XYZ file of C-alpha atoms in Angstrom:
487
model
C -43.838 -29.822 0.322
C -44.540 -26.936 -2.049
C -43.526 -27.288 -5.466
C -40.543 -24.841 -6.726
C -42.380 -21.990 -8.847
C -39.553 -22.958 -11.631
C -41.886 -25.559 -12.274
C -44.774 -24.056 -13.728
C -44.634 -24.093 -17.884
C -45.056 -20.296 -17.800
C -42.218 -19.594 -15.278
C -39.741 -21.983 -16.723
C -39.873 -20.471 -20.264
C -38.619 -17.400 -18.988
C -36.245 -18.910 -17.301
C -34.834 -21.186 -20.182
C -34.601 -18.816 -22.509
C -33.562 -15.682 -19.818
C -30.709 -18.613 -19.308
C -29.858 -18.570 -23.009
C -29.674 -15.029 -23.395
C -27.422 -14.790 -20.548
C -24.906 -17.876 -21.384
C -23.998 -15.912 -24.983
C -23.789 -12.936 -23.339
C -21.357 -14.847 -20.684
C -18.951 -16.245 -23.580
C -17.594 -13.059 -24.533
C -17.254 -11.445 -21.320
C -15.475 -14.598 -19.455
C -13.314 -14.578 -22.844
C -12.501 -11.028 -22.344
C -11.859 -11.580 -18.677
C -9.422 -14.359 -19.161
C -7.885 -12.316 -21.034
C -7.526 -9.351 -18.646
C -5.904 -12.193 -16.154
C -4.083 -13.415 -18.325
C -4.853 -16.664 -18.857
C -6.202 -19.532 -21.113
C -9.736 -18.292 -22.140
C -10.899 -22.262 -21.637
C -10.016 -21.094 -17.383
C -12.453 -17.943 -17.792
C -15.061 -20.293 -19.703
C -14.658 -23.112 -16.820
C -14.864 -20.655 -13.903
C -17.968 -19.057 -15.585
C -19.321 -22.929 -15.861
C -18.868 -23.789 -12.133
C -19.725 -20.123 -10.281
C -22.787 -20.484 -12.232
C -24.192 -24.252 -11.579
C -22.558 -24.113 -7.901
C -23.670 -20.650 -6.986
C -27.376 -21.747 -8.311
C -27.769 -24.010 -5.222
C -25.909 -23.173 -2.671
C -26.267 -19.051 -3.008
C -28.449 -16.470 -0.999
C -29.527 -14.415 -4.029
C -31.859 -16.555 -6.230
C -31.832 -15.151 -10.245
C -28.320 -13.403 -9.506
C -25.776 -14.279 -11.877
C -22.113 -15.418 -10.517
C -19.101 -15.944 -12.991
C -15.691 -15.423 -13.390
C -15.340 -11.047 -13.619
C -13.247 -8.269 -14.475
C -13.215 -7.290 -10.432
C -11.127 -10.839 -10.195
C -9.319 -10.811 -12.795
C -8.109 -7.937 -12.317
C -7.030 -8.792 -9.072
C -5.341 -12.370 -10.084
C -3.571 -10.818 -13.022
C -0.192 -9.824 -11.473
C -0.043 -13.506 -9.372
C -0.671 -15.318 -12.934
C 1.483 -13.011 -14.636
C 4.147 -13.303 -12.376
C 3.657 -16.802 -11.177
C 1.611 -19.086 -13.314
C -1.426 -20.354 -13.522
C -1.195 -23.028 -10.889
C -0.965 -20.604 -8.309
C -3.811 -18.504 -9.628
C -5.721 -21.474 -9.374
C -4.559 -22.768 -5.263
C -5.058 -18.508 -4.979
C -8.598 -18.858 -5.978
C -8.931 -22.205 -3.791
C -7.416 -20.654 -0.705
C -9.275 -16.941 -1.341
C -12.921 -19.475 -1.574
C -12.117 -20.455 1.556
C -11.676 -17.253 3.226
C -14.719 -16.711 1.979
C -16.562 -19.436 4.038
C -14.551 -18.001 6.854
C -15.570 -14.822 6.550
C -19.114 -15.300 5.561
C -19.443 -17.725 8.523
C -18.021 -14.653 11.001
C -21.195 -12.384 9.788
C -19.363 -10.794 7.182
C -22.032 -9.812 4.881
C -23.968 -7.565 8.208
C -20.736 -5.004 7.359
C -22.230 -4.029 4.254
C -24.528 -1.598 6.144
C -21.746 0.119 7.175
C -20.888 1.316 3.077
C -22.357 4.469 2.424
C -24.393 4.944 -1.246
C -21.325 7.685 -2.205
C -19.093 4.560 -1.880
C -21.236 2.690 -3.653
C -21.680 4.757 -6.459
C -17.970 5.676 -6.488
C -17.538 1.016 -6.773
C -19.562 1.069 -9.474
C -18.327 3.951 -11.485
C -14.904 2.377 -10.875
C -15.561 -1.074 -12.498
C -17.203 0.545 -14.870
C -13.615 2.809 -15.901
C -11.595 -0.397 -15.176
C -13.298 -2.681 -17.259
C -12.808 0.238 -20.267
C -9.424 0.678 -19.708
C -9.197 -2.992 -19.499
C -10.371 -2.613 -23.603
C -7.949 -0.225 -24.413
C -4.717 -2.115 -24.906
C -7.401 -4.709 -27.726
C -7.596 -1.348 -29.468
C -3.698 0.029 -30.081
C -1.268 -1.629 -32.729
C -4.070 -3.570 -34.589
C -4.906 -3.468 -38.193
C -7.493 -1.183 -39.567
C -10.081 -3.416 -39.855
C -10.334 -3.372 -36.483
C -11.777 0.319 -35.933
C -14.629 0.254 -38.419
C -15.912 -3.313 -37.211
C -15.761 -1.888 -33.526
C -18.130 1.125 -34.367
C -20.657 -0.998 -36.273
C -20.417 -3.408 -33.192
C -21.529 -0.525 -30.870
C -23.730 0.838 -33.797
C -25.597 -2.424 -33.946
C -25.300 -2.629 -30.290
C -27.414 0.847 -29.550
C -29.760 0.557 -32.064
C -30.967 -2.717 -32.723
C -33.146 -2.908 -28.993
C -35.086 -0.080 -30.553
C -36.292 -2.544 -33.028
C -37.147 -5.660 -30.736
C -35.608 -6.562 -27.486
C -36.210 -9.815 -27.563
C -32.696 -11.302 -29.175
C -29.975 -9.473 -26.527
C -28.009 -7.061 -28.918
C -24.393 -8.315 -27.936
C -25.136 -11.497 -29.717
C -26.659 -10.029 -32.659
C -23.401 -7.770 -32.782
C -21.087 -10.743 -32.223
C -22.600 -12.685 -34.344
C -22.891 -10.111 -37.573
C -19.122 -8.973 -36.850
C -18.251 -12.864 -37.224
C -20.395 -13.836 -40.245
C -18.843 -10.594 -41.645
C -15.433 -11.165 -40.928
C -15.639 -14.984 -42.444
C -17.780 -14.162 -45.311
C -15.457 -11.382 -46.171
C -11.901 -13.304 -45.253
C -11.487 -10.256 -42.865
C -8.157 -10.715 -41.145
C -8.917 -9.447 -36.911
C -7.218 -10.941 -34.197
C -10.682 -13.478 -33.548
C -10.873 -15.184 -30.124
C -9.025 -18.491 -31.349
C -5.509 -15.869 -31.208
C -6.020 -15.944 -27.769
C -6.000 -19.625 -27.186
C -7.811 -22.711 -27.751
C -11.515 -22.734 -26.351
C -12.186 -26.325 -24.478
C -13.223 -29.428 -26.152
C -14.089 -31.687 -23.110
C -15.468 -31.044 -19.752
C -12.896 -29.635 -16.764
C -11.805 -32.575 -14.905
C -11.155 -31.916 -10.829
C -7.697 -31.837 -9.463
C -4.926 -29.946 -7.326
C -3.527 -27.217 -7.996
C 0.836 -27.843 -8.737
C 2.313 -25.804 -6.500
C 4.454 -26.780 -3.128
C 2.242 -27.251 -0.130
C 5.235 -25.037 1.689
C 4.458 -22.055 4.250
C 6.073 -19.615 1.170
C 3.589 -20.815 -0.961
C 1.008 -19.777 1.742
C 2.561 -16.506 2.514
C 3.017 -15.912 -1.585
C -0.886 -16.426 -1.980
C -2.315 -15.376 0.888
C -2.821 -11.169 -0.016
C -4.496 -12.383 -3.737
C -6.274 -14.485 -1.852
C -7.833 -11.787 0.503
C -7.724 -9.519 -1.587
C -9.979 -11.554 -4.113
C -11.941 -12.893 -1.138
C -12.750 -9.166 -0.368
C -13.362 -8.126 -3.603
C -15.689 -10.711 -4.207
C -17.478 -10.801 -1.572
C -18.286 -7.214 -1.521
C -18.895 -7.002 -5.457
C -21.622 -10.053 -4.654
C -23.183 -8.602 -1.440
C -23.382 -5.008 -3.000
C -25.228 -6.350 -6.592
C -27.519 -8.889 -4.169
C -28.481 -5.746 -2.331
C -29.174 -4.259 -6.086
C -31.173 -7.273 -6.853
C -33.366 -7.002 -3.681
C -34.210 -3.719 -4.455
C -35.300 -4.676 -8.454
C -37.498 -7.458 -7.331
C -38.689 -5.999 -4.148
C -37.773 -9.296 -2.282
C -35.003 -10.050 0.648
C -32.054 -12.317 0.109
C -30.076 -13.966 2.758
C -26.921 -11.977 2.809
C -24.404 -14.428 5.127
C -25.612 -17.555 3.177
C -24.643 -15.924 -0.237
C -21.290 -14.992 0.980
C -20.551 -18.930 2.224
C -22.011 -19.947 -0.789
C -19.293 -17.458 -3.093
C -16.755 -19.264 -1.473
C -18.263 -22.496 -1.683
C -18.324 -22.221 -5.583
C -14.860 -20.860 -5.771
C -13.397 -23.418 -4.076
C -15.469 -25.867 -6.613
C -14.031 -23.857 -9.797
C -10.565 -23.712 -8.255
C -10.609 -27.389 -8.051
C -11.814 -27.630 -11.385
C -9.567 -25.203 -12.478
C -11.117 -21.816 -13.215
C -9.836 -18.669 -11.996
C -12.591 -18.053 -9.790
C -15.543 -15.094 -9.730
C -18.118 -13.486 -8.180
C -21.762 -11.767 -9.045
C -21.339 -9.865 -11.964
C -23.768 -6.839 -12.610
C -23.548 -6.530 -16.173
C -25.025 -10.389 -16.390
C -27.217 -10.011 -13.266
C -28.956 -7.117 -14.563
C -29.707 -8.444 -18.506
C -30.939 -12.009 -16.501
C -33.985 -10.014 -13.696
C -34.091 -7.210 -15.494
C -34.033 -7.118 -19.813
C -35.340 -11.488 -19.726
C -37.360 -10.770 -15.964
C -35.925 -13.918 -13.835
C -36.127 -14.348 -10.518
C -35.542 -18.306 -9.804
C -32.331 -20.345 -9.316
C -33.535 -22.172 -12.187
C -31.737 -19.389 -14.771
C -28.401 -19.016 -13.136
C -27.918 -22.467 -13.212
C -28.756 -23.274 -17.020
C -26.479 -20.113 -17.966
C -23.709 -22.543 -16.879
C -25.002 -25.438 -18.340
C -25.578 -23.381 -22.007
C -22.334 -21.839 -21.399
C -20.270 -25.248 -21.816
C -22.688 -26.553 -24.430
C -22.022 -23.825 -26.418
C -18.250 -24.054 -25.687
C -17.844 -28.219 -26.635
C -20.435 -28.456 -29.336
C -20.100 -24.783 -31.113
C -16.015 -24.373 -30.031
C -14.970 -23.699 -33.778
C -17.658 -21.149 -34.494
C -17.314 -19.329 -31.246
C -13.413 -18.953 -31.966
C -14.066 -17.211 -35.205
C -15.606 -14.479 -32.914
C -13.203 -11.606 -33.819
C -12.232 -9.260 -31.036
C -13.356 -5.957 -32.127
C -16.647 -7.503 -31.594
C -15.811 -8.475 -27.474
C -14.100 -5.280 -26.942
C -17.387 -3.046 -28.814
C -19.551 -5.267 -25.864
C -17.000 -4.776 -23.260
C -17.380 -1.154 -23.829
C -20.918 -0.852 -24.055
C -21.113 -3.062 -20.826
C -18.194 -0.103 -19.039
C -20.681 2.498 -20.539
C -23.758 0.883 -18.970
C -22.290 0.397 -15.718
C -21.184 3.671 -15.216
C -23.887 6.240 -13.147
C -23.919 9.043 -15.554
C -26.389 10.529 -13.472
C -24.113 10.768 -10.293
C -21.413 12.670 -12.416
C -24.867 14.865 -14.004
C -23.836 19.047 -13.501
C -27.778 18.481 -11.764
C -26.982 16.024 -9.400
C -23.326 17.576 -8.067
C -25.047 21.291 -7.220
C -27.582 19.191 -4.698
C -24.792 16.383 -3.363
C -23.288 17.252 -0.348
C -19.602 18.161 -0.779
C -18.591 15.356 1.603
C -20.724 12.387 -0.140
C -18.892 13.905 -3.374
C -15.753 13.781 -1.890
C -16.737 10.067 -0.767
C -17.230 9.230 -4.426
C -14.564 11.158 -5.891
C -11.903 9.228 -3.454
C -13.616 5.565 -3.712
C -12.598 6.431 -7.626
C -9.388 7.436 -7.380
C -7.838 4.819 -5.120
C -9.827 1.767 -7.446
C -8.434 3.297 -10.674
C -5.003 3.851 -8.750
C -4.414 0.928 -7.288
C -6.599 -1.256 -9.403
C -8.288 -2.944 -6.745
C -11.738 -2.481 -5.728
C -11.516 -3.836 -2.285
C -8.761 -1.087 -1.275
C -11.095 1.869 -3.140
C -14.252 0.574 -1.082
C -12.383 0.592 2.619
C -10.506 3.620 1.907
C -14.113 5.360 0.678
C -16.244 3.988 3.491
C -13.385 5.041 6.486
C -13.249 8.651 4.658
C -17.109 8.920 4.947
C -17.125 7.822 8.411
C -14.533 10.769 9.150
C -16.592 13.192 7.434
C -19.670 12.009 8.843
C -17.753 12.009 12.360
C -16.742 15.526 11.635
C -20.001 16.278 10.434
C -21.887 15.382 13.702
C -19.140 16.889 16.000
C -20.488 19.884 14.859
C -23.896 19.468 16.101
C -23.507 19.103 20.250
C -24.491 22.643 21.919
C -24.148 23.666 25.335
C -26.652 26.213 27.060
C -26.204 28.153 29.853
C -28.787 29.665 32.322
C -28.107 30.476 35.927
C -30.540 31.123 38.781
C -31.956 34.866 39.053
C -30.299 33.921 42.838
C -26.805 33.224 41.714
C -26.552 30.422 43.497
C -26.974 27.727 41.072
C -26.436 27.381 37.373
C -27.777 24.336 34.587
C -25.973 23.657 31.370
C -28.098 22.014 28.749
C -26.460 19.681 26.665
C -27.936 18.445 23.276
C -26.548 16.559 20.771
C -24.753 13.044 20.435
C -21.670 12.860 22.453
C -18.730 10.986 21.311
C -14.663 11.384 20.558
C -15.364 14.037 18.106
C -17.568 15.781 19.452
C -16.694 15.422 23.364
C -13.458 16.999 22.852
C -14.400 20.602 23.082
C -16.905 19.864 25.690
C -14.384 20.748 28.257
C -13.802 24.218 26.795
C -17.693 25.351 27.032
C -17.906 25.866 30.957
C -17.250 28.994 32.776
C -15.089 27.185 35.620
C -13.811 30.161 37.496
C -16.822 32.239 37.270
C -20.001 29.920 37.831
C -21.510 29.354 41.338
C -20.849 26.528 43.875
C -23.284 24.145 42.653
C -22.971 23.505 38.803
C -25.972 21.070 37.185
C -25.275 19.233 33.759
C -28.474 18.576 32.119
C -28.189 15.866 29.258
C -31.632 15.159 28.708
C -31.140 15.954 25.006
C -27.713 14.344 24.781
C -26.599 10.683 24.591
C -23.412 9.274 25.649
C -22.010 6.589 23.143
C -18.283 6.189 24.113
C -15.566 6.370 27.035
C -14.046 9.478 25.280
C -16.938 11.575 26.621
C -17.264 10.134 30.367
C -13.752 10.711 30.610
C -14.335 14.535 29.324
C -17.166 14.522 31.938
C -14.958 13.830 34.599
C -12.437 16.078 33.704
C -15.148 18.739 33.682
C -16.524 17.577 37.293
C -12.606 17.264 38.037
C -11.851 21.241 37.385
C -14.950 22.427 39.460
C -14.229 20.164 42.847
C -10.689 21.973 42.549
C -12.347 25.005 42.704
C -14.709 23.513 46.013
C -17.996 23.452 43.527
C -20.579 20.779 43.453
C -21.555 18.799 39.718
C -24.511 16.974 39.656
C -25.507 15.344 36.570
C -28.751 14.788 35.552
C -31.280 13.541 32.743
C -29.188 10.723 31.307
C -31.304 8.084 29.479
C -30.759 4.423 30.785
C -27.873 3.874 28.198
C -25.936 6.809 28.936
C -26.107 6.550 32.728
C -25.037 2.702 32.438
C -21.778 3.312 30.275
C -21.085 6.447 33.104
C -21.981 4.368 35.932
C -19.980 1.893 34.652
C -16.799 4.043 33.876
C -16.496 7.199 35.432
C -13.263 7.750 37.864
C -12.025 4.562 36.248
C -10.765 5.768 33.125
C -7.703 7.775 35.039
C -4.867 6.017 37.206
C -5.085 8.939 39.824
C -8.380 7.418 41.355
């Protein structure tokens, strides 16, 4: 048996210490993220614990970084708001398990089927979520606040051009906090927002009735988070594959989300998936690429939490909210939204972007923006190709036969008008179709084919069809004259 590359002394430096740089990174976001839901930040900080250690060994994406995210939490917010924490937590439990389901059913092959201008559109989403997310942290607080959130981004922005080797968030958290101590500073700090945890999570259910309410109560947060996580992970795996030039295994990292889900539901976080932000300081700014790092940011996360809980609750929040903005900032595709970029785009991939956008922001939930996106892309990419079918006519110099050429892909957009290009009453008695450049893809256009062939035997004049490829002539063979009663 080979020996895992984590293993060689070069390899597992920059692992350990791309681990360590990513578990102080993860404090403040799953902090901030609890906070979004709602909740305890100790439920953020366990979630962030489990995803990452579970996710480690039983994911598809090695180096990728899974904890508990603003895509989530944003999506659990109104059932713990509304409801309580236990039935975030059996929502996260039941929403893992879709997961398995849905991974299992080849899940994870769909993601072909999003188009880049949706993609773009996701990302640029998060990224104005997660900001607005910040905003609220920013209204009604003392004054303090304001300058101690521009020296945070200040700090933030220009201390990488001096050395990259210390991740700037934690240099700005931790000169904000020494700051705000030293100086008696009074900031709403991290311990406002509850106590951080002082002992490991312990496993257990989730207290709500085991009643077919409770099931019909949960069961849209827990799609909708099963959705939303799934497609968050799958789309940053694909970014990851592309970074590190190598292939992941797509279906086994969607079981594995819901694996670790149902592990941090059980344990009692609010669940997560890959997070980009995280994923993209680990392989790209500390260069991982084993499972080695994703599952000591876990294991430094709760160290951190149980042996350093007092310090890290001194953190104040300007300092979470100037890395939670900087992190919105960073995930946003400036150069999509670039004056450059929109004269060369398509108007329909714009469109595509513009929409996936609107409906995220709207509705706040990414799953809804990304279907909504990728069905209006198919209909303008339908549209699109509907446009492209021509129909050529050239008739015998003796009148006594005439051949239509038909190029282009034929299908329910683009059959439709089909029917309309033929001269019926005027052509001679034998009439050949010639779809050696087209191809038939669905029933739509054998049934306009027939109805064509139909309109010319009324009128006592032959159709022969000719040059279909073997696909075409098997889905015609197969259904036409069958797809009318009247046969």
């Amino acid at each position: 048996m080979t020996r895992p590359s984590w293993l060689s002394p070069k390899v597992a430096r920059t692992e350990i210490l791309a681990g360590l740089v990513v578990a102080l990174a993860l404090i403040p976001e799953a902090i901030s993220f609890s906070i979004i839901a709602g909740v305890d930040p100790s439920i953020g900080l366990f979630a962030s614990f489990t995803m990452a250690v579970v996710i480690s060994v039983v994911g598809g994406r090695p180096a990728m970084i899974s904890a508990a995210t603003g895509a989530i939490a944003l999506v659990v917010a109104p059932l713990a708001r509304e409801h309580g924490l236990s039935y975030l937590i059996a929502a996260v439990i039941l929403g893992g398990l879709f997961q398995i389901v849905l991974g299992s059913l080849g899940v994870a092959k769909l993601m072909r089927f999003v188009p880049r201008s949706v993609m773009v559109g996701f990302v640029n989403a998060l990224a104005i979520l997660i900001f607005m997310a910040q905003v609220p942290e920013l209204i009604d607080v003392p004054w303090p606040v304001y300058p101690l959130f521009a020296g945070g981004l200040a700090l933030m922005i220009l201390f990488p051009k001096l050395t990259k080797v210390i991740p700037a968030p934690l240099v700005s958290i931790v000169a904000l906090t020494v700051l705000t101590v030293a100086a008696g500073i009074a900031v709403p700090t991290v311990g406002d927002k509850g106590a951080l945890p002082s002992s490991l999570p312990v496993p257990g259910l989730p207290d709500v009735p085991f009643t077919f309410d409770t099931l019909a109560l949960l069961a849209p947060y827990a799609l909708a988070f099963a959705l939303v996580g799934l497609m968050e992970s799958l789309m940053t795996a694909k970014l990851v594959d592309d970074i590190t030039d190598t292939h992941s295994n797509k279906t086994r990292e969607a079981i594995g989300q819901g694996v670790a889900n149902v592990v941090t539901g059980f344990f009692g976080g609010m669940g997560g998936c890959a997070m980009i932000g995280q994923t993209m300081i680990n392989v790209k700014t500390a260069g991982a690429r084993t499972r080695l790092s994703t599952f000591l940011a876990g294991a430094f996360l709760m160290v951190l939490c149980l042996v350093f809980g007092p310090v890290v609750s001194e953190i104040p929040m300007a300092a979470l909210v100037a890395v939670m903005v900087l992190v919105a900032f960073g995930t946003f595709d400036w150069h999509s939204v670039s004056p450059a970029t929109l004269k060369r785009m398509p108007i329909g991939e714009i469109t595509v972007m513009v929409v996936t956008v609107a409906v995220v922001v709207a509705t706040d939930n990414l799953a809804i923006g990304v279907v909504v996106g990728t069905i209006t892309a198919m209909v303008i990419f339908a549209r699109r190709v509907a446009h492209l079918v021509e129909v050529t006519a050239v008739t015998d110099p003796d009148g006594t036969q005439v051949v239509y050429a038909v190029t282009g892909e034929l299908f329910f957009a683009s059959s439709n008008d089909l029917v309309y290009q033929f001269d019926y009453a005027n052509d001679p008695d034998t009439v050949v179709i010639d779809l050696t450049d087209a191809h038939i893809w669905d029933a739509s256009t054998v049934a306009a084919l027939d109805a064509i062939t139909t309109k010319y035997e009324a009128r006592g004049k032959a159709v022969e069809i000719i040059g279909l490829n073997k696909h075409s002539a098997r889905m015609h063979g197969n259904l036409s004259g069958e797809l009318t009663g009247s046969h």
